[in-house]
PDB file of C-alpha atoms in Angstrom:
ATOM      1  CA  UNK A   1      63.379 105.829 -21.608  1.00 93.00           C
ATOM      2  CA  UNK A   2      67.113 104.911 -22.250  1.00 97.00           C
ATOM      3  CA  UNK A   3      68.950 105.628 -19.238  1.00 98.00           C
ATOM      4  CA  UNK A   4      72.726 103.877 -20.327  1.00 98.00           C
ATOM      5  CA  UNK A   5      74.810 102.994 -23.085  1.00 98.00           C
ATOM      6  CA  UNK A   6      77.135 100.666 -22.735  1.00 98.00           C
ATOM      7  CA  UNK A   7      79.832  99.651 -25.358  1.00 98.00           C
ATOM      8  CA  UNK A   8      82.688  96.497 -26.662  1.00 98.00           C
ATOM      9  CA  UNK A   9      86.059  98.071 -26.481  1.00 98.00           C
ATOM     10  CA  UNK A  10      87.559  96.412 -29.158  1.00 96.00           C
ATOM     11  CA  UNK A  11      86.804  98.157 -33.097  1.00 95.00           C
ATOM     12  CA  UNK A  12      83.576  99.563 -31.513  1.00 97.00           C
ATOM     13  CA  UNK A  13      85.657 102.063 -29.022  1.00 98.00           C
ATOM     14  CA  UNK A  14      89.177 101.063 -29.734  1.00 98.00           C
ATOM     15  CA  UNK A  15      90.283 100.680 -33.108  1.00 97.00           C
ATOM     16  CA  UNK A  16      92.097  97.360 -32.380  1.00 95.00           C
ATOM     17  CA  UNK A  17      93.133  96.775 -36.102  1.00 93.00           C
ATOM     18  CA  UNK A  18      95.008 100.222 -36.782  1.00 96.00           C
ATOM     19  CA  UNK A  19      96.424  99.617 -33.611  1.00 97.00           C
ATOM     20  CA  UNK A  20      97.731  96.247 -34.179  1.00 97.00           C
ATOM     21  CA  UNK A  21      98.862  97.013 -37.379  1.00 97.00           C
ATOM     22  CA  UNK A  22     100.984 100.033 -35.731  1.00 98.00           C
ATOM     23  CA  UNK A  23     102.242  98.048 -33.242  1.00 98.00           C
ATOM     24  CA  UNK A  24     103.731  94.987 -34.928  1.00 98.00           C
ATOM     25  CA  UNK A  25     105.381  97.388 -37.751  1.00 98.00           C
ATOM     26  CA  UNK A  26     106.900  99.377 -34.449  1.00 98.00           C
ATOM     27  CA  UNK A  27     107.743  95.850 -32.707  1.00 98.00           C
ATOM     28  CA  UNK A  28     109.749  94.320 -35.888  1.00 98.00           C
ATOM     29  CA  UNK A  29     111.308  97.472 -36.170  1.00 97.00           C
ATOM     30  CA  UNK A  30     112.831  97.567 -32.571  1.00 97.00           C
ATOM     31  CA  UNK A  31     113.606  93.830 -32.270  1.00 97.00           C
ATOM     32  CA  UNK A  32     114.644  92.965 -35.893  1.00 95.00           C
ATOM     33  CA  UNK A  33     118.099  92.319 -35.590  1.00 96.00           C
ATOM     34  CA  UNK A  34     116.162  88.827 -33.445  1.00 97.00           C
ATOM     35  CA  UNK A  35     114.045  87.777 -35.860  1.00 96.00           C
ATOM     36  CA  UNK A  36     116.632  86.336 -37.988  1.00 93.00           C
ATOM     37  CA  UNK A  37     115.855  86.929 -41.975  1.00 94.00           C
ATOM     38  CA  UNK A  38     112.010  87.488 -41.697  1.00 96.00           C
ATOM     39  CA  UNK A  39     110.903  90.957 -43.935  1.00 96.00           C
ATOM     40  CA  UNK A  40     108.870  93.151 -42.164  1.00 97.00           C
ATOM     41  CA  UNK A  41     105.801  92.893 -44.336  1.00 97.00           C
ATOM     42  CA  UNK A  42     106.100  89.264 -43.801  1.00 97.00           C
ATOM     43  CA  UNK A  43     106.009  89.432 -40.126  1.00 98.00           C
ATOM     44  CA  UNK A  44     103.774  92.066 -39.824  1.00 97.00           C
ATOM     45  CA  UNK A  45     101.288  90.368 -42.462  1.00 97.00           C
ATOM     46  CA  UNK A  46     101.454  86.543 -40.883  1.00 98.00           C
ATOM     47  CA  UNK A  47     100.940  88.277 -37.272  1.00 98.00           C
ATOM     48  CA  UNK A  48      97.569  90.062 -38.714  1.00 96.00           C
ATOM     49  CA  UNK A  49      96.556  86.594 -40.554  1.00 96.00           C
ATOM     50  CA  UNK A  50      97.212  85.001 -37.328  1.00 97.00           C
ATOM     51  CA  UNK A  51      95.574  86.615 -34.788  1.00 95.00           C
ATOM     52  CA  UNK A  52      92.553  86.719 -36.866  1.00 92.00           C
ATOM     53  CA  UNK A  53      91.085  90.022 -35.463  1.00 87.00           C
ATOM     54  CA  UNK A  54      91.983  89.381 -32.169  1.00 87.00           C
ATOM     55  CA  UNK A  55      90.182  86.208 -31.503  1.00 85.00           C
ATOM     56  CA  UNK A  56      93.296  83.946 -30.938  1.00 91.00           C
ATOM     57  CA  UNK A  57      95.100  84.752 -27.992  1.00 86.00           C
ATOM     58  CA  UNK A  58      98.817  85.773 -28.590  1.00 94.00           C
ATOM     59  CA  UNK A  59     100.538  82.756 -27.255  1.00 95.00           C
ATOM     60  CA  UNK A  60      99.689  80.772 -29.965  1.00 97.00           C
ATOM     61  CA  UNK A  61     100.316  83.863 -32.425  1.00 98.00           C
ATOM     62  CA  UNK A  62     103.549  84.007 -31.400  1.00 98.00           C
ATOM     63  CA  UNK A  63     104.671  80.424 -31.045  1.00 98.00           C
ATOM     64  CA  UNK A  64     103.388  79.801 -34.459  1.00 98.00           C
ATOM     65  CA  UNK A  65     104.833  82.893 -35.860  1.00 97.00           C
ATOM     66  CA  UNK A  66     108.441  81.927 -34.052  1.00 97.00           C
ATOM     67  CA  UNK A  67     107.789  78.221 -35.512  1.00 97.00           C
ATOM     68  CA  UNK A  68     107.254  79.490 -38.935  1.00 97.00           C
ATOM     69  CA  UNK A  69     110.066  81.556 -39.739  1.00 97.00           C
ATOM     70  CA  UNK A  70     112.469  79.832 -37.438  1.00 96.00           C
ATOM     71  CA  UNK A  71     113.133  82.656 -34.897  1.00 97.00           C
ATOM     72  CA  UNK A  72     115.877  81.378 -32.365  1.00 95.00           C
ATOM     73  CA  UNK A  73     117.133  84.646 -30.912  1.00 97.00           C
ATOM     74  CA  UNK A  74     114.218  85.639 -29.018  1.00 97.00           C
ATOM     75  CA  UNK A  75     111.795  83.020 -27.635  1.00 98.00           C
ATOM     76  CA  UNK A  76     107.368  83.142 -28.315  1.00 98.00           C
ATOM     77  CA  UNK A  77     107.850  84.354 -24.593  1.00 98.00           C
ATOM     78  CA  UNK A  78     109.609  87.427 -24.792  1.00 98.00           C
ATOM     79  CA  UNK A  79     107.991  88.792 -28.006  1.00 98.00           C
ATOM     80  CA  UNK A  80     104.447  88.084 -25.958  1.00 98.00           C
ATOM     81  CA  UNK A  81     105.955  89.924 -23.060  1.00 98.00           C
ATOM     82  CA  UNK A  82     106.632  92.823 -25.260  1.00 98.00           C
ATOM     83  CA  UNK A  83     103.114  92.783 -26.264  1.00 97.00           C
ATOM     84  CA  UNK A  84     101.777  92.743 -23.259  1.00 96.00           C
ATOM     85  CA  UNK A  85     103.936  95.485 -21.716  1.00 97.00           C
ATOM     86  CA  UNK A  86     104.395  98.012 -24.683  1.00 97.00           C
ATOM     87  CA  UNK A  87     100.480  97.470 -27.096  1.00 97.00           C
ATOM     88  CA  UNK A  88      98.909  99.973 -24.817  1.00 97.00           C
ATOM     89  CA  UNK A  89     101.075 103.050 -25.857  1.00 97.00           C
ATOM     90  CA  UNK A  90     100.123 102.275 -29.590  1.00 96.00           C
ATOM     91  CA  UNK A  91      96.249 102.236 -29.092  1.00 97.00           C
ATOM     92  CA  UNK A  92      94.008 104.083 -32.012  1.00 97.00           C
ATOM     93  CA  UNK A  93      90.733 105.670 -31.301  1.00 98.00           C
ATOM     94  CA  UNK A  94      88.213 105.646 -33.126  1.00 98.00           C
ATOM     95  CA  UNK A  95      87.021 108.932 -34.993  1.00 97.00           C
ATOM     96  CA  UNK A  96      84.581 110.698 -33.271  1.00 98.00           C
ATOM     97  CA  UNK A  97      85.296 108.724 -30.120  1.00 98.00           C
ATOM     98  CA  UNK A  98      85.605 111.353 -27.450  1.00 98.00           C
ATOM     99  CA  UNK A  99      82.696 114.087 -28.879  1.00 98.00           C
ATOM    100  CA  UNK A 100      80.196 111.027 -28.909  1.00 98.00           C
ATOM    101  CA  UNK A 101      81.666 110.540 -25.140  1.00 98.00           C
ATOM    102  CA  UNK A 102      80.963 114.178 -24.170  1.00 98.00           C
ATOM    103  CA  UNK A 103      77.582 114.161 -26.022  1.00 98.00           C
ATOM    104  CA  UNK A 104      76.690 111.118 -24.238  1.00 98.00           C
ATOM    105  CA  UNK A 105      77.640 112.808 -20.775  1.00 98.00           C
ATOM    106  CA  UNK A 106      75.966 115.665 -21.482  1.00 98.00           C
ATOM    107  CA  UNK A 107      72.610 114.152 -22.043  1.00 97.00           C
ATOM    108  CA  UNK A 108      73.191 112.397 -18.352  1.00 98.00           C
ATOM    109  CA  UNK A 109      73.440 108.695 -19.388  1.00 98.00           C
ATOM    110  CA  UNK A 110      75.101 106.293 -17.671  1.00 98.00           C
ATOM    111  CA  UNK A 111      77.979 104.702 -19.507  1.00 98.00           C
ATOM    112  CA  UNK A 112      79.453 101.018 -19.758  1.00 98.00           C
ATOM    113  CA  UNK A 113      81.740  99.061 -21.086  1.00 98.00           C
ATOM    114  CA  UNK A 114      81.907  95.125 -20.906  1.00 98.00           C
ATOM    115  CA  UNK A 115      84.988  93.750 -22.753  1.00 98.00           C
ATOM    116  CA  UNK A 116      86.249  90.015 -23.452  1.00 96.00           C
ATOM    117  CA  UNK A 117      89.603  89.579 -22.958  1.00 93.00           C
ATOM    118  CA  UNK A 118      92.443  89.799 -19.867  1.00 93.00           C
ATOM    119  CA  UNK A 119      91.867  92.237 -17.207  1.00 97.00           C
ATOM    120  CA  UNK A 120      94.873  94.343 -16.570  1.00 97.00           C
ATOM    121  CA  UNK A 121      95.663  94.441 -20.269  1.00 96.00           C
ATOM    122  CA  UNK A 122      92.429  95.510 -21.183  1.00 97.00           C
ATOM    123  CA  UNK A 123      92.124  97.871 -18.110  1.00 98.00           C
ATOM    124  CA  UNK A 124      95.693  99.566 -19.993  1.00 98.00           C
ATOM    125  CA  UNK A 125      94.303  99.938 -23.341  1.00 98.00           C
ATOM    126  CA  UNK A 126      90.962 101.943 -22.037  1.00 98.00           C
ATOM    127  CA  UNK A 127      93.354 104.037 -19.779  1.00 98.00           C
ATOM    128  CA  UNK A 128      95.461 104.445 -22.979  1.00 97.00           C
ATOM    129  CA  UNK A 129      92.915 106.263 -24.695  1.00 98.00           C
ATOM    130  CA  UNK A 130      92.156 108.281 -21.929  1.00 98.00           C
ATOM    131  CA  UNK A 131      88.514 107.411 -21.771  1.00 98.00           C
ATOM    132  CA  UNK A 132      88.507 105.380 -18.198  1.00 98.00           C
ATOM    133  CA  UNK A 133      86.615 108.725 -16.610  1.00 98.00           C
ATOM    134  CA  UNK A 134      83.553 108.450 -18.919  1.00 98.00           C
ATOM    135  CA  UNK A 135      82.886 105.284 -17.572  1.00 98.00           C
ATOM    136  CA  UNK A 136      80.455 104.429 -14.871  1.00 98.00           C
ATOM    137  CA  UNK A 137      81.342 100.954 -15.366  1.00 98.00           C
ATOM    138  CA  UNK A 138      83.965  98.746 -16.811  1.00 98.00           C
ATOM    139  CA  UNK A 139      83.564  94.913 -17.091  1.00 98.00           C
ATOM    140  CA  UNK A 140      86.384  93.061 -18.497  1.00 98.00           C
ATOM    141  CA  UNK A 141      85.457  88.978 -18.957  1.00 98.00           C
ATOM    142  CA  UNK A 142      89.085  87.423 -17.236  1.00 97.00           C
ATOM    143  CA  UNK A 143      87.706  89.664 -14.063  1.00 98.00           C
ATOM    144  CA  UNK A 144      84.580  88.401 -14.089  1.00 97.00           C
ATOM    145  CA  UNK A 145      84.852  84.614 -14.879  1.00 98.00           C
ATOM    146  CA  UNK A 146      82.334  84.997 -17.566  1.00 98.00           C
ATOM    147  CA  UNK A 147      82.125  86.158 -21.014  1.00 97.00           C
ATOM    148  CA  UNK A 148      80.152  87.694 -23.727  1.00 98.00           C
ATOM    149  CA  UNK A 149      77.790  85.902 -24.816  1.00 98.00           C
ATOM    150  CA  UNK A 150      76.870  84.664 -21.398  1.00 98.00           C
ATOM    151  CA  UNK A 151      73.961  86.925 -20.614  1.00 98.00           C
ATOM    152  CA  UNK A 152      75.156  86.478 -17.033  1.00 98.00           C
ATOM    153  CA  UNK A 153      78.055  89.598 -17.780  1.00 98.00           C
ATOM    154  CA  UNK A 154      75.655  91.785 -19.615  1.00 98.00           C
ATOM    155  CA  UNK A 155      73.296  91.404 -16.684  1.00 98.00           C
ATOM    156  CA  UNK A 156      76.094  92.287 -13.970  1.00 98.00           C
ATOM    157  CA  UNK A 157      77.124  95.304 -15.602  1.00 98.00           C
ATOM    158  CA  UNK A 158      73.659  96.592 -15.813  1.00 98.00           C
ATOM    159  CA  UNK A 159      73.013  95.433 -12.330  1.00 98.00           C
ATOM    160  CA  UNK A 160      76.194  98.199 -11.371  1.00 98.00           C
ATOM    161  CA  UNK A 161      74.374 100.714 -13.071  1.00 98.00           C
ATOM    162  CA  UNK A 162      71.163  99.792 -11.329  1.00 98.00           C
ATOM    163  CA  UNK A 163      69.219 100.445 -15.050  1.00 98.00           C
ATOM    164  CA  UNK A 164      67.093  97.290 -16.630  1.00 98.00           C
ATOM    165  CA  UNK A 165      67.980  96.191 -20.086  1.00 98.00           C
ATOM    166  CA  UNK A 166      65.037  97.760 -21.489  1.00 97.00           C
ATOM    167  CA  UNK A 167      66.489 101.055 -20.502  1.00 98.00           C
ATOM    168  CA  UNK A 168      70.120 100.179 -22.037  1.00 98.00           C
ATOM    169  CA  UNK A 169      71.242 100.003 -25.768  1.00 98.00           C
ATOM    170  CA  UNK A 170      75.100  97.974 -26.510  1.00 98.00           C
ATOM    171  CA  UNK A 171      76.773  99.141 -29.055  1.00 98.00           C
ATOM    172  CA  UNK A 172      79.523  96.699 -30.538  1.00 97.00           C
ATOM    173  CA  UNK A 173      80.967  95.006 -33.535  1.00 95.00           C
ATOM    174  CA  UNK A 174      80.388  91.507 -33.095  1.00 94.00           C
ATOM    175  CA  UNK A 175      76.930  90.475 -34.308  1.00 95.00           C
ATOM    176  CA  UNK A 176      76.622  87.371 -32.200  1.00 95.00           C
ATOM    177  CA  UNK A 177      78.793  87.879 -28.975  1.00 96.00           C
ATOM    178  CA  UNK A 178      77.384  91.700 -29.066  1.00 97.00           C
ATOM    179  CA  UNK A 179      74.474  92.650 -30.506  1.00 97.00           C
ATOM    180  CA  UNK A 180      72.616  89.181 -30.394  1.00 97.00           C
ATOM    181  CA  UNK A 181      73.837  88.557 -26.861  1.00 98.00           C
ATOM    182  CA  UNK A 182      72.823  91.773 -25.328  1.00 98.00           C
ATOM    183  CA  UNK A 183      68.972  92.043 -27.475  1.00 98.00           C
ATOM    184  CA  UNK A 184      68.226  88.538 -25.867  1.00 98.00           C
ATOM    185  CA  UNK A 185      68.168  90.292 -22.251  1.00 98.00           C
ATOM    186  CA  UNK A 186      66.240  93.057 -23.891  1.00 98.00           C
ATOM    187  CA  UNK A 187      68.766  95.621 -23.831  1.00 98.00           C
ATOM    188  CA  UNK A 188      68.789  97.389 -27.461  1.00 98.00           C
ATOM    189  CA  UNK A 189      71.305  96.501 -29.630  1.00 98.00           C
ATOM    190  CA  UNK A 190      73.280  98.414 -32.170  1.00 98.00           C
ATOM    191  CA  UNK A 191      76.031  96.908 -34.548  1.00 97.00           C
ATOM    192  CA  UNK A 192      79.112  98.644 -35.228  1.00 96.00           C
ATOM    193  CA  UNK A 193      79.755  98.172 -38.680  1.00 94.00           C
ATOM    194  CA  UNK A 194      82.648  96.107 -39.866  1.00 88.00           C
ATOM    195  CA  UNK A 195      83.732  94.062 -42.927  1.00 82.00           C
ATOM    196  CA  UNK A 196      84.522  91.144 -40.547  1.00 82.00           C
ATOM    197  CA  UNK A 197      81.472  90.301 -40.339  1.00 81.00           C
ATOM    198  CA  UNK A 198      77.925  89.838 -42.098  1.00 79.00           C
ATOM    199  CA  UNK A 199      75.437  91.653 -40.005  1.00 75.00           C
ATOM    200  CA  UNK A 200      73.193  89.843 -38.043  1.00 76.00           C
ATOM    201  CA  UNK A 201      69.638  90.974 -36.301  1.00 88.00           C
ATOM    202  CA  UNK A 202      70.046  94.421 -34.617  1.00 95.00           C
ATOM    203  CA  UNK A 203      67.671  97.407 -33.978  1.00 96.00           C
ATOM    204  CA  UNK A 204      70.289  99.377 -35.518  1.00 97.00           C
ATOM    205  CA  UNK A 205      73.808  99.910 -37.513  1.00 96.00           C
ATOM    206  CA  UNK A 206      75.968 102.375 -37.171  1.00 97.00           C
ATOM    207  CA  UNK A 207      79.112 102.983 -39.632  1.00 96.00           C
ATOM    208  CA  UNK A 208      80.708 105.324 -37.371  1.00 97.00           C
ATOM    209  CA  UNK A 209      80.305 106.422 -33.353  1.00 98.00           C
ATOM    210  CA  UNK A 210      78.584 109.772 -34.151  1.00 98.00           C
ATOM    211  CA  UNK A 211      75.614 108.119 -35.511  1.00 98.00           C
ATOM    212  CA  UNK A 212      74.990 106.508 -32.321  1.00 98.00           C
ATOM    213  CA  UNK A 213      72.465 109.486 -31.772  1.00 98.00           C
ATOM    214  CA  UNK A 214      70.637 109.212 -34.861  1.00 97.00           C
ATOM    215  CA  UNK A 215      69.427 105.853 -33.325  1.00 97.00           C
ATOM    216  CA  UNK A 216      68.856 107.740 -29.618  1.00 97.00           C
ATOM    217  CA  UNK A 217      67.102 110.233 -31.385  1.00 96.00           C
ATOM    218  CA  UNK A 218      64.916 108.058 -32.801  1.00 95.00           C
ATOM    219  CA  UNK A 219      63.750 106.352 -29.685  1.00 93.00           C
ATOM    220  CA  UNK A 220      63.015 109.318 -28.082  1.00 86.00           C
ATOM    221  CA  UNK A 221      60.169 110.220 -30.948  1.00 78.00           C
TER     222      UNK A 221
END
């Protein structure tokens, strides 16, 4: 019997590249007169190639971005500050996010989400999209000193909800650092689709959150 559902925040629950996308068009358009002669589709395109889908940190987006087209009027610094301070009030659900939420709540599971990335700035983005509440758990790696794939994080956050990972399904979009991660301590695992990626061995893929309970449905037959 599945007892919790636990999710990735990032283009599972949050989608991270609308988002981005948003906010780098809205940060070249308030700082611009600093950025010397960059266009704005050329910043806005080199930040997206940069940061790669979120997988390199923004220090190193932004000194190589400040490098590249010779910024001098605002340091890698400040434009990461910015980041850091203003990306939470320019976070996009995804669709569907907060009826699957209710649905979820009203069939009395337990909820989770265990996140990579740095605490207080993740902590923002969920309280951003106003989903913190649903949560019966939140596990965000920099907090932890671990993350996915160490089963060790997985583990913790199911230890919090006091289920066993044969009662839990993770939903996410990564196929390794997700899905894989989270089936090799038994816990079900369902891949969010995504054309980042390939898809790797799941028990299930969803294209959007609402057909979470196809799956759910399924294991209840």
């Amino acid at each position: 019997m599945i007892k919790a559902i636990l999710f990735d925040l990032d283009n599972t629950l949050l989608d991270r590249d609308a988002s981005v996308k948003l906010f780098i068009a809205n940060q070249y358009e308030r700082l611009h007169r600093l950025l010397g002669d960059v266009q704005k589709e050329e910043y806005v395109s080199r930040f997206l190639a940069l940061d790669n889908h979120g997988y390199v940190w923004k220090d190193k987006v932004y000194q190589q971005l400040t490098h590249e087209f010779k910024i001098e009027q605002i340091t890698w610094e400040n434009l990461l500050q910015d980041y850091e301070q203003k990306f939470k009030y320019i976070c996009v659900p995804f669709p569907g996010l907060f009826q699957m939420l209710e649905e979820l709540k009203r069939q009395n599971l337990l909820l989770g989400i265990i996140t990579n990335g740095y605490g207080q700035f993740q902590m923002e983005n969920i309280q951003s999209l106003g989903i913190a509440d649903y949560f019966d758990v939140i596990v965000i790696s920099e907090w932890e000193g671990m993350k996915k794939p160490d089963p060790r994080i997985f583990v913790k956050a199911l230890e919090k909800l006091n289920v066993s990972a044969g009662e839990s399904v993770f939903v996410g979009d990564h196929p390794g650092n997700d899905v894989v991660a989270a089936m090799a301590i038994g816990m079900r695992g369902v891949w969010k689709k995504t054309s980042h990626f390939d898809s790797g061995d799941c028990d299930y893929v969803i294209d959007n959150l609402m057909e979470l309970f196809v799956f759910l449905n399924q294991l209840k037959e």
